[in-house]
Amino acid sequence: STITTLYDDIRAIIINTRNTIYKAVNTGILEANWKIGRRIVEEEQAAQNTTKGINDLAEKLSVEFGRGFDARELRRYRQFYLLFPKWDALRPELTWTHYRTLIRVENERARLYYMNEAALQNWS
């Protein structure tokens, strides 16, 4: 019937739009975290006392932006950049949660294997 076709068409539009939005937000989060990590590494290469610097930075960012910018998380962003220095090599189908798990994998070959498997197998 016409109402069923209309429903199916609108349902498809809603699902496609949600998927597009999800991908854009996810990519934005990954890119921001990667760029923050890169900036921290660049600053560390120019300065000596990085622990105090990260702690001071975390304090200022947390006041303005809230959770997600404490010293521990800033160190994660730094590690993210150090382990994945090429933006183009990241798997956009993976989320920040995936990458937070991957940065704990010390063996590089294992980390890359899990990164690719998570993307190919749609691991949550």
PDB file of C-alpha atoms in Angstrom:
ATOM      1  CA  SER A   1       0.000   0.000   0.000  1.00  0.00           C
ATOM      2  CA  THR A   2       0.987   3.632  -0.356  1.00  0.00           C
ATOM      3  CA  ILE A   3       1.331   4.177   3.410  1.00  0.00           C
ATOM      4  CA  THR A   4       3.719   1.198   3.671  1.00  0.00           C
ATOM      5  CA  THR A   5       5.892   2.537   0.858  1.00  0.00           C
ATOM      6  CA  LEU A   6       5.846   5.997   2.400  1.00  0.00           C
ATOM      7  CA  TYR A   7       6.767   4.541   5.791  1.00  0.00           C
ATOM      8  CA  ASP A   8       9.627   2.497   4.295  1.00  0.00           C
ATOM      9  CA  ASP A   9      10.988   5.522   2.415  1.00  0.00           C
ATOM     10  CA  ILE A  10      10.875   7.806   5.453  1.00  0.00           C
ATOM     11  CA  ARG A  11      12.341   5.089   7.681  1.00  0.00           C
ATOM     12  CA  ALA A  12      15.270   4.717   5.246  1.00  0.00           C
ATOM     13  CA  ILE A  13      15.828   8.490   5.220  1.00  0.00           C
ATOM     14  CA  ILE A  14      15.895   8.625   9.030  1.00  0.00           C
ATOM     15  CA  ILE A  15      18.279   5.655   9.345  1.00  0.00           C
ATOM     16  CA  ASN A  16      20.633   6.979   6.646  1.00  0.00           C
ATOM     17  CA  THR A  17      20.677  10.435   8.211  1.00  0.00           C
ATOM     18  CA  ARG A  18      21.397   9.030  11.672  1.00  0.00           C
ATOM     19  CA  ASN A  19      24.239   6.927  10.281  1.00  0.00           C
ATOM     20  CA  THR A  20      25.700   9.956   8.477  1.00  0.00           C
ATOM     21  CA  ILE A  21      25.502  12.065  11.636  1.00  0.00           C
ATOM     22  CA  TYR A  22      27.045   9.289  13.761  1.00  0.00           C
ATOM     23  CA  LYS A  23      29.978   8.923  11.349  1.00  0.00           C
ATOM     24  CA  ALA A  24      30.555  12.689  11.221  1.00  0.00           C
ATOM     25  CA  VAL A  25      30.504  13.031  15.023  1.00  0.00           C
ATOM     26  CA  ASN A  26      32.773  10.011  15.473  1.00  0.00           C
ATOM     27  CA  THR A  27      35.260  11.326  12.913  1.00  0.00           C
ATOM     28  CA  GLY A  28      35.190  14.732  14.595  1.00  0.00           C
ATOM     29  CA  ILE A  29      35.929  13.240  18.016  1.00  0.00           C
ATOM     30  CA  LEU A  30      38.782  11.118  16.666  1.00  0.00           C
ATOM     31  CA  GLU A  31      40.258  14.049  14.774  1.00  0.00           C
ATOM     32  CA  ALA A  32      40.062  16.380  17.786  1.00  0.00           C
ATOM     33  CA  ASN A  33      41.662  13.816  20.103  1.00  0.00           C
ATOM     34  CA  TRP A  34      44.401  13.053  17.556  1.00  0.00           C
ATOM     35  CA  LYS A  35      45.142  16.758  17.013  1.00  0.00           C
ATOM     36  CA  ILE A  36      45.216  17.415  20.767  1.00  0.00           C
ATOM     37  CA  GLY A  37      47.674  14.540  21.133  1.00  0.00           C
ATOM     38  CA  ARG A  38      49.820  15.924  18.306  1.00  0.00           C
ATOM     39  CA  ARG A  39      49.906  19.401  19.888  1.00  0.00           C
ATOM     40  CA  ILE A  40      50.914  17.949  23.252  1.00  0.00           C
ATOM     41  CA  VAL A  41      53.731  15.956  21.619  1.00  0.00           C
ATOM     42  CA  GLU A  42      54.897  19.037  19.707  1.00  0.00           C
ATOM     43  CA  GLU A  43      54.951  21.029  22.941  1.00  0.00           C
ATOM     44  CA  GLU A  44      56.816  18.273  24.770  1.00  0.00           C
ATOM     45  CA  GLN A  45      59.495  18.277  22.115  1.00  0.00           C
ATOM     46  CA  ALA A  46      60.026  21.999  22.738  1.00  0.00           C
ATOM     47  CA  ALA A  47      59.775  21.943  26.570  1.00  0.00           C
ATOM     48  CA  GLN A  48      61.280  20.013  29.472  1.00  0.00           C
ATOM     49  CA  ASN A  49      58.719  19.655  32.285  1.00  0.00           C
ATOM     50  CA  THR A  50      55.816  17.900  30.546  1.00  0.00           C
ATOM     51  CA  THR A  51      54.094  16.379  33.603  1.00  0.00           C
ATOM     52  CA  LYS A  52      53.482  19.779  35.158  1.00  0.00           C
ATOM     53  CA  GLY A  53      52.498  21.127  31.753  1.00  0.00           C
ATOM     54  CA  ILE A  54      49.873  18.425  31.178  1.00  0.00           C
ATOM     55  CA  ASN A  55      48.516  18.847  34.705  1.00  0.00           C
ATOM     56  CA  ASP A  56      48.238  22.633  34.311  1.00  0.00           C
ATOM     57  CA  LEU A  57      46.689  22.258  30.865  1.00  0.00           C
ATOM     58  CA  ALA A  58      44.191  19.685  32.163  1.00  0.00           C
ATOM     59  CA  GLU A  59      43.159  21.981  34.982  1.00  0.00           C
ATOM     60  CA  LYS A  60      42.464  24.889  32.615  1.00  0.00           C
ATOM     61  CA  LEU A  61      40.674  22.765  30.005  1.00  0.00           C
ATOM     62  CA  SER A  62      38.537  21.010  32.620  1.00  0.00           C
ATOM     63  CA  VAL A  63      37.343  24.340  34.013  1.00  0.00           C
ATOM     64  CA  GLU A  64      36.191  25.466  30.575  1.00  0.00           C
ATOM     65  CA  PHE A  65      35.124  22.197  28.920  1.00  0.00           C
ATOM     66  CA  GLY A  66      34.385  19.826  31.801  1.00  0.00           C
ATOM     67  CA  ARG A  67      35.063  16.122  31.883  1.00  0.00           C
ATOM     68  CA  GLY A  68      37.176  14.483  29.233  1.00  0.00           C
ATOM     69  CA  PHE A  69      40.131  16.813  29.578  1.00  0.00           C
ATOM     70  CA  ASP A  70      41.742  15.669  32.816  1.00  0.00           C
ATOM     71  CA  ALA A  71      45.458  14.847  32.843  1.00  0.00           C
ATOM     72  CA  ARG A  72      44.817  11.125  32.373  1.00  0.00           C
ATOM     73  CA  GLU A  73      42.713  11.726  29.261  1.00  0.00           C
ATOM     74  CA  LEU A  74      45.244  14.202  27.836  1.00  0.00           C
ATOM     75  CA  ARG A  75      47.921  11.523  28.233  1.00  0.00           C
ATOM     76  CA  ARG A  76      45.625   9.141  26.321  1.00  0.00           C
ATOM     77  CA  TYR A  77      45.338  11.682  23.484  1.00  0.00           C
ATOM     78  CA  ARG A  78      49.126  11.988  23.490  1.00  0.00           C
ATOM     79  CA  GLN A  79      49.545   8.200  23.374  1.00  0.00           C
ATOM     80  CA  PHE A  80      46.910   7.970  20.614  1.00  0.00           C
ATOM     81  CA  TYR A  81      48.941  10.319  18.451  1.00  0.00           C
ATOM     82  CA  LEU A  82      52.240   8.592  19.251  1.00  0.00           C
ATOM     83  CA  LEU A  83      50.871   5.140  18.367  1.00  0.00           C
ATOM     84  CA  PHE A  84      48.933   6.338  15.316  1.00  0.00           C
ATOM     85  CA  PRO A  85      50.990   9.272  13.945  1.00  0.00           C
ATOM     86  CA  LYS A  86      49.426   9.066  10.474  1.00  0.00           C
ATOM     87  CA  TRP A  87      45.862  10.375  10.479  1.00  0.00           C
ATOM     88  CA  ASP A  88      45.116   8.632   7.175  1.00  0.00           C
ATOM     89  CA  ALA A  89      46.033   5.254   8.690  1.00  0.00           C
ATOM     90  CA  LEU A  90      43.225   5.379  11.248  1.00  0.00           C
ATOM     91  CA  ARG A  91      40.114   3.299  10.706  1.00  0.00           C
ATOM     92  CA  PRO A  92      37.187   5.771  10.680  1.00  0.00           C
ATOM     93  CA  GLU A  93      34.705   2.988  11.415  1.00  0.00           C
ATOM     94  CA  LEU A  94      36.258   2.635  14.880  1.00  0.00           C
ATOM     95  CA  THR A  95      35.272   4.852  17.791  1.00  0.00           C
ATOM     96  CA  TRP A  96      37.334   6.594  20.447  1.00  0.00           C
ATOM     97  CA  THR A  97      36.379   3.711  22.767  1.00  0.00           C
ATOM     98  CA  HIS A  98      38.035   1.285  20.337  1.00  0.00           C
ATOM     99  CA  TYR A  99      41.179   3.395  20.191  1.00  0.00           C
ATOM    100  CA  ARG A 100      41.290   3.794  23.974  1.00  0.00           C
ATOM    101  CA  THR A 101      41.423   0.004  24.155  1.00  0.00           C
ATOM    102  CA  LEU A 102      43.952  -0.276  21.335  1.00  0.00           C
ATOM    103  CA  ILE A 103      46.433   2.140  22.912  1.00  0.00           C
ATOM    104  CA  ARG A 104      46.749  -0.281  25.846  1.00  0.00           C
ATOM    105  CA  VAL A 105      48.008  -3.027  23.500  1.00  0.00           C
ATOM    106  CA  GLU A 106      51.790  -2.777  23.734  1.00  0.00           C
ATOM    107  CA  ASN A 107      52.737  -5.014  20.803  1.00  0.00           C
ATOM    108  CA  GLU A 108      52.453  -2.998  17.589  1.00  0.00           C
ATOM    109  CA  ARG A 109      51.634  -5.990  15.353  1.00  0.00           C
ATOM    110  CA  ALA A 110      48.924  -7.141  17.746  1.00  0.00           C
ATOM    111  CA  ARG A 111      47.542  -3.598  17.990  1.00  0.00           C
ATOM    112  CA  LEU A 112      47.297  -3.281  14.193  1.00  0.00           C
ATOM    113  CA  TYR A 113      45.756  -6.756  13.930  1.00  0.00           C
ATOM    114  CA  TYR A 114      43.066  -5.895  16.493  1.00  0.00           C
ATOM    115  CA  MET A 115      42.459  -2.502  14.879  1.00  0.00           C
ATOM    116  CA  ASN A 116      41.829  -4.087  11.487  1.00  0.00           C
ATOM    117  CA  GLU A 117      39.796  -6.986  12.865  1.00  0.00           C
ATOM    118  CA  ALA A 118      37.623  -4.634  14.930  1.00  0.00           C
ATOM    119  CA  ALA A 119      36.896  -2.612  11.802  1.00  0.00           C
ATOM    120  CA  LEU A 120      36.329  -5.579   9.487  1.00  0.00           C
ATOM    121  CA  GLN A 121      34.243  -7.614  11.959  1.00  0.00           C
ATOM    122  CA  ASN A 122      32.282  -4.624  13.359  1.00  0.00           C
ATOM    123  CA  TRP A 123      33.409  -5.313  16.921  1.00  0.00           C
ATOM    124  CA  SER A 124      31.709  -3.156  19.519  1.00  0.00           C
TER     125      SER A 124
END
